[in-house]
Coordinates of C-alpha atoms and ligand atoms in Angstrom, one line a residue:
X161 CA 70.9 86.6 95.7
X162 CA 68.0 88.9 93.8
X163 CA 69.2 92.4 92.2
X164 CA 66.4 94.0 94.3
X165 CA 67.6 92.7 97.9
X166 CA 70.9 93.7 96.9
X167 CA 70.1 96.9 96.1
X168 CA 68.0 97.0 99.1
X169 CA 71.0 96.0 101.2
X170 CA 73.2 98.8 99.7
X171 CA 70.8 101.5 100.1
X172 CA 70.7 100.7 103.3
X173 CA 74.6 100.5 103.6
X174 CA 74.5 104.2 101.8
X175 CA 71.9 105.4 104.8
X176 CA 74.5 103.8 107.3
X177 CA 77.4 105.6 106.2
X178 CA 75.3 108.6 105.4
X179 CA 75.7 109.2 109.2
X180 CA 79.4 110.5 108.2
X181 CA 77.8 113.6 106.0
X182 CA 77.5 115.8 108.8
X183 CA 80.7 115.2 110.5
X184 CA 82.5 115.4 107.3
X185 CA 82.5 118.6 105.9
X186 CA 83.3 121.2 109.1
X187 CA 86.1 122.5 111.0
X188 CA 88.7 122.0 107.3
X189 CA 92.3 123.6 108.5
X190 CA 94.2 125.3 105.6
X191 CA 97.4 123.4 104.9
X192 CA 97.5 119.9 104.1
X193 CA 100.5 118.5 102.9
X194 CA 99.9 116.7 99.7
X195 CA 102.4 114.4 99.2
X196 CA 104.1 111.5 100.7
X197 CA 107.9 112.0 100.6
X198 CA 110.9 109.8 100.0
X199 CA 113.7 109.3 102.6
X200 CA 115.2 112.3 100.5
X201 CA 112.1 114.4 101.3
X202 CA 111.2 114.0 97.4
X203 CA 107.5 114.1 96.6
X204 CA 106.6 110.6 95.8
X205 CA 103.7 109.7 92.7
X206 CA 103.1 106.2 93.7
X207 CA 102.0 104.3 90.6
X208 CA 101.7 100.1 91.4
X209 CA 99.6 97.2 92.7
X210 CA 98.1 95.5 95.4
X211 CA 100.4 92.2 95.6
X212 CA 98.6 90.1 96.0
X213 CA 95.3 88.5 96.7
X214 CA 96.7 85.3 96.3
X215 CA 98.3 85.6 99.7
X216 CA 95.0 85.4 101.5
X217 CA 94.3 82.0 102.1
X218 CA 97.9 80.7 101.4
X219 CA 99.0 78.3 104.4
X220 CA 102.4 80.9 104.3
X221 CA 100.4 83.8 103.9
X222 CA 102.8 84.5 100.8
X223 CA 101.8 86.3 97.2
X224 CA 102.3 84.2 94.4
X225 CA 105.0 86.3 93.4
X226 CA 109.0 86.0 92.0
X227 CA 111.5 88.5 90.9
X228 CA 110.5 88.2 87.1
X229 CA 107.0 88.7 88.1
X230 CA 108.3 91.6 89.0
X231 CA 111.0 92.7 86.0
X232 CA 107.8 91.9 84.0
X233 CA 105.5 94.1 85.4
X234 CA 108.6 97.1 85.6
X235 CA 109.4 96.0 81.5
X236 CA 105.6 96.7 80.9
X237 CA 104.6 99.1 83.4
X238 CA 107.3 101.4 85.1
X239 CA 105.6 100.5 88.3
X240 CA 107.3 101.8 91.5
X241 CA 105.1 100.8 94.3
X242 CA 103.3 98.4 95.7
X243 CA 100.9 97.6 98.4
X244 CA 101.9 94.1 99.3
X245 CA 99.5 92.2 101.6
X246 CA 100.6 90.8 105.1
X247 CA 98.0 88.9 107.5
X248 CA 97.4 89.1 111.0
X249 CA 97.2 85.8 111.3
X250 CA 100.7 84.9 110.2
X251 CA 102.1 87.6 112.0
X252 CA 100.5 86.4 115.6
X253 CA 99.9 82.9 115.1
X254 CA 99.2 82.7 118.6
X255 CA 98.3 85.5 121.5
X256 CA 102.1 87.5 121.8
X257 CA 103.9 85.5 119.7
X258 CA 105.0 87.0 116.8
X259 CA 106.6 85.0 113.4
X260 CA 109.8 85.9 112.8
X261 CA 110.2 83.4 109.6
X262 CA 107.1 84.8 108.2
X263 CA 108.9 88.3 108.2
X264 CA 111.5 87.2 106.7
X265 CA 110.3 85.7 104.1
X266 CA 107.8 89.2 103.7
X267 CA 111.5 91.2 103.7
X268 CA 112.8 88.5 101.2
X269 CA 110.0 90.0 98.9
X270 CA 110.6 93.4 100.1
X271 CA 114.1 93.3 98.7
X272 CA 113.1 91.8 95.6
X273 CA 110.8 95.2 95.2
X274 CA 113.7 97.4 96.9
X275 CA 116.3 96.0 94.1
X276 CA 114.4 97.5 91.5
X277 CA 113.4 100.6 93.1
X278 CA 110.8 100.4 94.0
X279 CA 108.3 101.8 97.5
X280 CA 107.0 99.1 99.8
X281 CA 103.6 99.6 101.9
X282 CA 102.9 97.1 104.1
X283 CA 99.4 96.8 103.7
X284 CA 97.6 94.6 107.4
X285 CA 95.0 92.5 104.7
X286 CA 91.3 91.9 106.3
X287 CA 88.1 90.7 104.6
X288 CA 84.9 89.3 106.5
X289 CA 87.4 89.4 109.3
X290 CA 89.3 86.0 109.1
X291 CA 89.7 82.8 107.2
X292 CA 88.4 81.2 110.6
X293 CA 84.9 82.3 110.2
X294 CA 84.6 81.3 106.2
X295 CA 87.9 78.7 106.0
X296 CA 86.4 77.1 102.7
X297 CA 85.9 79.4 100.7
X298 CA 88.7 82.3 99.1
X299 CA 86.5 85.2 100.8
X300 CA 87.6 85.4 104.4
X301 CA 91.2 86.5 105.7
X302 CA 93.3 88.7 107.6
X303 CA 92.4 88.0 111.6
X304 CA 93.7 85.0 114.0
X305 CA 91.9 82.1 114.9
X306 CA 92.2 83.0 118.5
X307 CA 91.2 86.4 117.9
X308 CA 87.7 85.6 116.1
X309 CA 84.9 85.0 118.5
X310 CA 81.5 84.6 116.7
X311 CA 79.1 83.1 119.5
X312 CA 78.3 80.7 117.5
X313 CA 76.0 83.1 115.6
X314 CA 75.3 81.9 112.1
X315 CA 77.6 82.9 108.7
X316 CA 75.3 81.8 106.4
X317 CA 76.9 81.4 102.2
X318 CA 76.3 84.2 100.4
X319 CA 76.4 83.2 96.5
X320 CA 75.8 86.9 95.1
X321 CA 79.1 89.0 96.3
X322 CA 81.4 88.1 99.2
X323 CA 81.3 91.7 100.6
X324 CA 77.5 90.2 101.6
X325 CA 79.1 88.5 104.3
X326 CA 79.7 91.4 106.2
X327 CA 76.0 91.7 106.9
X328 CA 76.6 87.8 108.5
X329 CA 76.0 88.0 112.1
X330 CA 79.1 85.7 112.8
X331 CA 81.0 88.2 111.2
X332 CA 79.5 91.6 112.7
X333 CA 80.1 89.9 116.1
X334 CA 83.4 89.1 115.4
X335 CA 83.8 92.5 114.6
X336 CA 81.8 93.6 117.4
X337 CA 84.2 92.2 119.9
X338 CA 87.3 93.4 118.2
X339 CA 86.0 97.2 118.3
X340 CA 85.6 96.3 122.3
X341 CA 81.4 97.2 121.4
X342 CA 80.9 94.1 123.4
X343 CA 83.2 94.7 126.1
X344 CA 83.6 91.0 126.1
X345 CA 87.2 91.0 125.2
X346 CA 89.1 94.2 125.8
X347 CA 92.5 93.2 124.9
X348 CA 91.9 92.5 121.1
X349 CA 93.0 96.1 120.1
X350 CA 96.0 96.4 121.5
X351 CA 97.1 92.8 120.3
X352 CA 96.6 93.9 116.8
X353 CA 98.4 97.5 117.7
X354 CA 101.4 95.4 119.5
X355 CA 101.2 93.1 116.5
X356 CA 101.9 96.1 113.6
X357 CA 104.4 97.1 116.8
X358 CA 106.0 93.6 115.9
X359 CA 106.2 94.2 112.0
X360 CA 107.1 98.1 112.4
X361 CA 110.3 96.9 115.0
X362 CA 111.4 94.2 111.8
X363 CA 111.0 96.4 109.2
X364 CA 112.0 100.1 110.2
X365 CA 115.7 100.0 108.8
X366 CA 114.3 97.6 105.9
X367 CA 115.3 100.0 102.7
X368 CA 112.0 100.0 100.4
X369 CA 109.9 100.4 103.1
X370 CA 108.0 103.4 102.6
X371 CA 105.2 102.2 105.2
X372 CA 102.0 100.8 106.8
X373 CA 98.3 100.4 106.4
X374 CA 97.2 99.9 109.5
X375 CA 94.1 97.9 108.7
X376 CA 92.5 97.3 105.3
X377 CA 88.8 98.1 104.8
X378 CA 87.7 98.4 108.5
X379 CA 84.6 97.1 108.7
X380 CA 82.2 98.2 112.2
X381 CA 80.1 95.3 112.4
X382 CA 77.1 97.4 114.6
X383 CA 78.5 100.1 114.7
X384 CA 78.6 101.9 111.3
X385 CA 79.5 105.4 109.7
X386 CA 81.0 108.6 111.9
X387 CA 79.7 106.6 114.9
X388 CA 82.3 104.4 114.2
X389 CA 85.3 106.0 112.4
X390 CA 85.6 108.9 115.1
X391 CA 85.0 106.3 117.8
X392 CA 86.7 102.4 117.7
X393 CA 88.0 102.9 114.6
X394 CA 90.4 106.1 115.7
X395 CA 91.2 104.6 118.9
X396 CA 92.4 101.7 116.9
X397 CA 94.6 104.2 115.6
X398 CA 95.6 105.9 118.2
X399 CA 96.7 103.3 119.8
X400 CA 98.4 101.7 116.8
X401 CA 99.9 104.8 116.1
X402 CA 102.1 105.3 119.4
X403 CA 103.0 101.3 119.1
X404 CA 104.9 102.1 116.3
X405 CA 105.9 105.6 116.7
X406 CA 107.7 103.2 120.0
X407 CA 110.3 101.7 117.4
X408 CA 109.8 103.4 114.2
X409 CA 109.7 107.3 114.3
X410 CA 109.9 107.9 110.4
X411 CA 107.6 105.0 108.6
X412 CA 104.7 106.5 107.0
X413 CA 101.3 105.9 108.4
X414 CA 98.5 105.2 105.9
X415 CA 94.6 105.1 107.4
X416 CA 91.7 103.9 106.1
X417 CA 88.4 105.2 106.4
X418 CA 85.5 102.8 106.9
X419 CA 85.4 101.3 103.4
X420 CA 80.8 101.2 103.0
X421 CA 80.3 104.0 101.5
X422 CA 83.4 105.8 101.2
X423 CA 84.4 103.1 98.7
X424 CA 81.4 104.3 96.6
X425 CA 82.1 108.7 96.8
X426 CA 80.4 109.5 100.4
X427 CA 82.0 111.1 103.1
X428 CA 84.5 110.0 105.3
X429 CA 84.3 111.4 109.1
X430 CA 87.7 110.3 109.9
X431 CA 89.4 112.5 112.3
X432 CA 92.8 114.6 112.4
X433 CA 95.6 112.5 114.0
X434 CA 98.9 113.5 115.8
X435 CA 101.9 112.3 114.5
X436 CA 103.6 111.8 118.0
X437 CA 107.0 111.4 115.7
X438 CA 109.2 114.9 115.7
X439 CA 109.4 116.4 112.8
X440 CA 106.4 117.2 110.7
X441 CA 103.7 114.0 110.9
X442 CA 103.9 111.1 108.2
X443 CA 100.4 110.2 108.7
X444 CA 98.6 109.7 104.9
X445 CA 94.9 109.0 104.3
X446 CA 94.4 106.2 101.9
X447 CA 90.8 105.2 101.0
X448 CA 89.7 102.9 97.9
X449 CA 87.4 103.0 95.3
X450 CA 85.3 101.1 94.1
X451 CA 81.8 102.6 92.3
X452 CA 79.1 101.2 93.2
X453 CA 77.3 99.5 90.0
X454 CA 80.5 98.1 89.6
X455 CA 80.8 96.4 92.4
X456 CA 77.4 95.0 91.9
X457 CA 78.2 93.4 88.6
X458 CA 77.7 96.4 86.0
X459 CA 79.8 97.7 83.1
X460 CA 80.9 101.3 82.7
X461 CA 78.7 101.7 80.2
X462 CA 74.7 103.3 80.1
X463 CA 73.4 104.0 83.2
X464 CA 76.1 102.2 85.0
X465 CA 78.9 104.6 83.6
X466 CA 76.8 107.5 84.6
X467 CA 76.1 106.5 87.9
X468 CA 79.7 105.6 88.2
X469 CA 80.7 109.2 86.6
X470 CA 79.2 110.6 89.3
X471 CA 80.8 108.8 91.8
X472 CA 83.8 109.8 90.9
X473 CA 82.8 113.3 91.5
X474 CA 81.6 112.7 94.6
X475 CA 84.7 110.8 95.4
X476 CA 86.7 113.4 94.8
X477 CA 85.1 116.3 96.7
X478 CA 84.8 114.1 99.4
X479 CA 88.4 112.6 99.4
X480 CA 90.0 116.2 99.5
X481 CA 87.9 117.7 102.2
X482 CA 89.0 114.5 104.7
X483 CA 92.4 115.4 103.5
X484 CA 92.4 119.1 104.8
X485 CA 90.7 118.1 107.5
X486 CA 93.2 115.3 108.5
X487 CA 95.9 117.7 107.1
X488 CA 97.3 114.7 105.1
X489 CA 98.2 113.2 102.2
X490 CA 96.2 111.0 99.7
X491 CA 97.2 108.0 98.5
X492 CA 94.0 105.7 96.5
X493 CA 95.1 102.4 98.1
X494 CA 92.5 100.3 95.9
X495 CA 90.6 100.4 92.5
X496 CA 90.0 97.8 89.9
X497 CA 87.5 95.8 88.0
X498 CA 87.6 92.9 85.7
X499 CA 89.5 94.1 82.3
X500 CA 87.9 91.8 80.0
X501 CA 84.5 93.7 80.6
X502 CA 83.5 96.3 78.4
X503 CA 84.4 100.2 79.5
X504 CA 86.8 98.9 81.3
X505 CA 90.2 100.4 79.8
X506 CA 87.9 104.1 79.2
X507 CA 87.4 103.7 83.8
X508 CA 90.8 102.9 84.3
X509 CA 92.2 105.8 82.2
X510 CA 89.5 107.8 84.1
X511 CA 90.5 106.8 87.7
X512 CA 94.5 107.1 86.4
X513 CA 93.4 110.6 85.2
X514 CA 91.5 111.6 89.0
X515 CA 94.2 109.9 90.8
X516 CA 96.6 112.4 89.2
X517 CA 94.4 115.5 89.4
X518 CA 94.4 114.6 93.4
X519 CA 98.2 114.3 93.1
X520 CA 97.8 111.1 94.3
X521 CA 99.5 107.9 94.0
X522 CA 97.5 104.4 93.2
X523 CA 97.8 101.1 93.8
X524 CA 95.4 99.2 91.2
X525 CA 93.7 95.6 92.3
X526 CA 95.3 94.0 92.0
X527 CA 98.5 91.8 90.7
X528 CA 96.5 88.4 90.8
X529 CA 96.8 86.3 87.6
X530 CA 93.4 86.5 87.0
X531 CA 90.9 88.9 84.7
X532 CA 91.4 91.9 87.1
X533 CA 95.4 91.7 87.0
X534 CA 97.7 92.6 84.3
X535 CA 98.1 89.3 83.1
X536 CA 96.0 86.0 83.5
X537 CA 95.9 82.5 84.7
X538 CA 98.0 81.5 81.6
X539 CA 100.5 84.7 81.7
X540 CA 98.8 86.4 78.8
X541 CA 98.2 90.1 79.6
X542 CA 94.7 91.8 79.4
X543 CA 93.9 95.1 78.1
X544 CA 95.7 96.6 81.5
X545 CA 99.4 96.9 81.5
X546 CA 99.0 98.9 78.0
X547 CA 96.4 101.2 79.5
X548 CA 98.3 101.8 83.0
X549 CA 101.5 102.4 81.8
X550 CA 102.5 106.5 81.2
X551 CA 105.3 108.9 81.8
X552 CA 105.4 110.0 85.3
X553 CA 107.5 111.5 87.6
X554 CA 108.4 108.9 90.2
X555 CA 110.0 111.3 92.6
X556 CA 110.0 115.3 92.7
X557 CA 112.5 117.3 94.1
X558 CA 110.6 119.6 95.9
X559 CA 106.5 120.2 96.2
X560 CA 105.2 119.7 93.2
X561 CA 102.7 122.5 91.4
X562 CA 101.5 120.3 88.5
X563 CA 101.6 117.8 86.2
X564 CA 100.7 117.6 83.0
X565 CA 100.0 114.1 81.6
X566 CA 100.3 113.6 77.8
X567 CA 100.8 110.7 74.9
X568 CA 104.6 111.9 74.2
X569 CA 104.5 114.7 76.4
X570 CA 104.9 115.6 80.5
X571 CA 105.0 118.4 81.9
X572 CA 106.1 118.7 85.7
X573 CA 106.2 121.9 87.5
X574 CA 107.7 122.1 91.3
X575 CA 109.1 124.4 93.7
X576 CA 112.3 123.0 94.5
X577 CA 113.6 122.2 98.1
X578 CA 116.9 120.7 97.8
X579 CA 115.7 117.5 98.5
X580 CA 117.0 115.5 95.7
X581 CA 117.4 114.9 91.8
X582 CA 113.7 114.7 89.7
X583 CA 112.9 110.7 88.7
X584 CA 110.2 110.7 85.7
X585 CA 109.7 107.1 84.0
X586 CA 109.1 107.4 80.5
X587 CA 107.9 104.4 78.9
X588 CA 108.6 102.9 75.2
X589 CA 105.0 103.7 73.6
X590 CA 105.2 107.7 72.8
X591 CA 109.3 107.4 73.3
X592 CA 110.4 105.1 71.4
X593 CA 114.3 106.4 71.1
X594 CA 114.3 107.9 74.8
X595 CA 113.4 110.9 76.2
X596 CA 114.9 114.5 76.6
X597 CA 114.2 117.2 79.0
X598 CA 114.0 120.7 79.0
X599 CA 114.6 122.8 82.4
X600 CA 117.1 120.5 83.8
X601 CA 120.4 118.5 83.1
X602 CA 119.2 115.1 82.6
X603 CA 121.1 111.4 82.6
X604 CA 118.8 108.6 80.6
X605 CA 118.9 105.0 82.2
X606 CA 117.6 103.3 78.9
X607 CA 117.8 99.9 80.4
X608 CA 114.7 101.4 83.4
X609 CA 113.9 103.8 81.2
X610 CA 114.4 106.4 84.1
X611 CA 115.3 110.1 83.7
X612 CA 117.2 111.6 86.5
X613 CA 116.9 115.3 86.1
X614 CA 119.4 117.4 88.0
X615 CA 117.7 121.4 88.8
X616 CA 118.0 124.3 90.3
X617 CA 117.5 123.5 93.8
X618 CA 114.9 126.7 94.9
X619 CA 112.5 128.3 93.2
X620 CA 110.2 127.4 90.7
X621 CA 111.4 124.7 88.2
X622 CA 109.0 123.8 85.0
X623 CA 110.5 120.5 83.1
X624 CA 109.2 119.5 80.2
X625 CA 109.8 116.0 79.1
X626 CA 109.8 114.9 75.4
X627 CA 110.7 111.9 72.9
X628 CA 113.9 112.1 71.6
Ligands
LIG723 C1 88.8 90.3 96.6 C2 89.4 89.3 95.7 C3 88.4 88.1 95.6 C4 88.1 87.5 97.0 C5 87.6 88.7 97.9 C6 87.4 88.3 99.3 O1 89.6 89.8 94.4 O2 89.0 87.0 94.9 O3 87.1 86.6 97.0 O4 88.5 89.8 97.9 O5 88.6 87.9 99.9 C7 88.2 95.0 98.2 C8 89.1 94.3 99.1 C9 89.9 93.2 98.4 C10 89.0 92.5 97.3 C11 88.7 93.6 96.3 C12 88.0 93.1 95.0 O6 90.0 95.1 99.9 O7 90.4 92.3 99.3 O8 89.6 91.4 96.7 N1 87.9 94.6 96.9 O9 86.7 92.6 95.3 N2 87.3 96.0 98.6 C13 86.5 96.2 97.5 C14 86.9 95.4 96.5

């Protein structure tokens, strides 16, 4: 693949999803609620990984994953969340039929994340549509066998970047007949809305649980940018949305925006859902990130940092008008790069640092044992786990104000709600004897390193966390 027909090929991705700018910015209501809340109603910061890429093309659809992968990553990181892949395919191996044994063996690992406290999204895994349509290689997943219909249209190997293969025409017809733009196969929606009905129905009363992510990346095939996010793409939801509300009234629900372009800062046109639930909505917007000249191969360095700067800019403004408009929480579902590049520890503090302004939670691609991950194919961990890991308050007991992120220092400032005790993770580098808090009555878990901070439970609380 030549640089210039790549970069052809994303500007003409930008222009696509350009068609989102207009819809993007009007019609904002006031009051979005920022955070996504605990059983307890506490304000959740998510801080974790996707888990795991590895599950894509495995015959059980399973992460490469045990319990001291996970101890591990706790030990290093504090983590408590993660966004741990399930697949279409192995949940409706065939039309209606739904694998029981693979959800069990998804709740087996839920538990092993529940056990150490930590929040589960289920997280419906998609690229290029399905491993039917590029079965060699690692790049396709997510869809059914049955449910990919190409025509027989070519899917030519892309050598450059697997997200090329979106512009496949195999692959935008398989897409094509999902969103019903072909009107060739009508039923496909609602068999992927029953299907999350399916998982929602097993996994409502699992503890952990926190929710589900209805589709990753959703790709329109011809149909691109607000053409497609206020069209197929929300009645996808829609009717996904009252499949579950069906069994599970309290799970949250995280949406995607189309990923071209929104990945990279631009608007997404995404509309406002109701939550048909009672009770205030659980419905949470969760887009990725992924800069641009990054994703074509750059550094965060020269023109490539600036360029990338600026995306995150963009990213932002962008990312907290679809909030207000949606009236929902953010959570940044995706962002990572290869750690052995250079920059890449100064991009990862930076996207750490805007996830936090947001008030966001993030899970970081991903937990793979490869140069992207937190440790690699021989278990030896890259330059990540000591730039991820920070104090932070897991769980707030009540709305939070601010935060205040610093070396041997946080800050966390709330209006309390009764909802629950304060949870801040403190980790070893900066406290090195343990932690002590001022503003609340705290008890120290020095074995998770946890702070459980007992307040006033209205008004305004300011805690202030140092070493001891
Ligand atoms: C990547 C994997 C890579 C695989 C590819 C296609 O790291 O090994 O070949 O998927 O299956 C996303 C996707 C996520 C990607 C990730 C990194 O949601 O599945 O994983 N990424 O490329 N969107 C932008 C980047």
């Amino acid at each position: 693949m030549k640089r210039a027909r790549l970069l052809a090929t994303a500007a003409v991705l930008v222009l696509l999803a350009g068609g989102a700018v207009a819809a993007g910015t009007r019609g904002a209501p006031p009051s979005a609620p920022r955070y996504v809340t605990d059983d307890q109603g506490r304000a959740l910061i998510l801080h974790g990984f996707n888990t795991a890429g590895s599950a894509k093309g495995a015959p059980d659809a399973l992460p490469e994953l045990t319990p001291d992968d996970i101890d591990r990553e706790y030990r290093d990181m504090g983590t408590n969340f993660v966004r741990f892949l399930i697949l279409w395919r192995a949940v409706e191996p065939s039309p209606g039929t739904y694998d029981m044994k693979y959800l069990d063996k998804v709740a087996e690992r839920v538990r092993w994340y529940s056990d150490r406290g930590y929040q589960v999204m289920l997280d419906m895994h998609q690229d290029l549509w399905g491993n039917a349509i590029t079965p060699t290689g690692v790049a396709g997943n997510g869809a059914p066998a049955w449910a990919t219909h190409t025509d027989g249209l070519p899917v030519a190997t892309e050598q450059f970047t697997w997200e090329m293969y979106y512009l496949e025409p195999g692959v935008i017809r398989a897409f094509d007949h999902f969103w019903n733009t072909t009107g060739d196969y009508p039923d496909l929606m609602d068999r992927y809305a029953k299907a999350w009905a399916a998982v929602a129905a097993r996994f409502k009363d699992v503890p952990g649980v926190l929710g589900y992510d209805l589709m990753n990346e959703p790709w329109g095939g011809s149909v691109q940018g607000a053409t497609f996010e206020t069209g197929p793409l929300a009645t996808l939801y829609r009717k996904t949305i009252a499949r579950i509300r069906e069994v599970d009234p309290d799970g949250w629900i995280f949406l995607e925006p189309q990923a071209v372009g929104v990945n990279w800062g631009l608007p997404s046109a995404l509309p406002r859902f109701d939550d048909p639930r009672g009770g205030p909505p659980r419905i949470a917007f969760a887009p990725h990130l992924y800069p641009l000249p990054l994703d074509l191969g750059d550094d965060y360095a020269a023109g490539s940092k600036e360029w990338t700067d600026r995306t995150l800019g963009w990213w932002r403004e962008n990312i907290a008008r679809t909030a207000e408009r949606m009236r929902a929480p953010v959570l940044l579902g995706e962002f990572g790069l290869d750690m052995t590049r250079p920059g890449a520890s100064d991009l990862v503090k930076k996207v750490q640092g805007l996830s936090d302004q947001v008030g966001t939670g993030m899970a970081y691609w991903s937990r793979d044992a490869d140069a992207w991950g937190p440790y690699d194919a021989k278990g030896k961990a890259t330059p990540l786990p000591g730039v991820y890991v920070r104090a932070y308050p897991r769980a707030i007991g009540g709305v939070p104000v601010s935060v205040t992120y610093g070396e041997n220092r946080l800050q966390v400032a709330f209006d309390a709600n009764e909802t629950g005790p304060t949870e801040i993770y403190v980790p070893e580098r900066g406290f090195p004897n343990g932690a002590q808090v001022d503003g609340g009555t705290a008890v120290w878990n020095a074995a998770r390193r946890i702070l459980t901070v007992t307040t006033k439970t209205s008004g305004r609380v300011i805690l202030t966390v140092t070493p001891k």
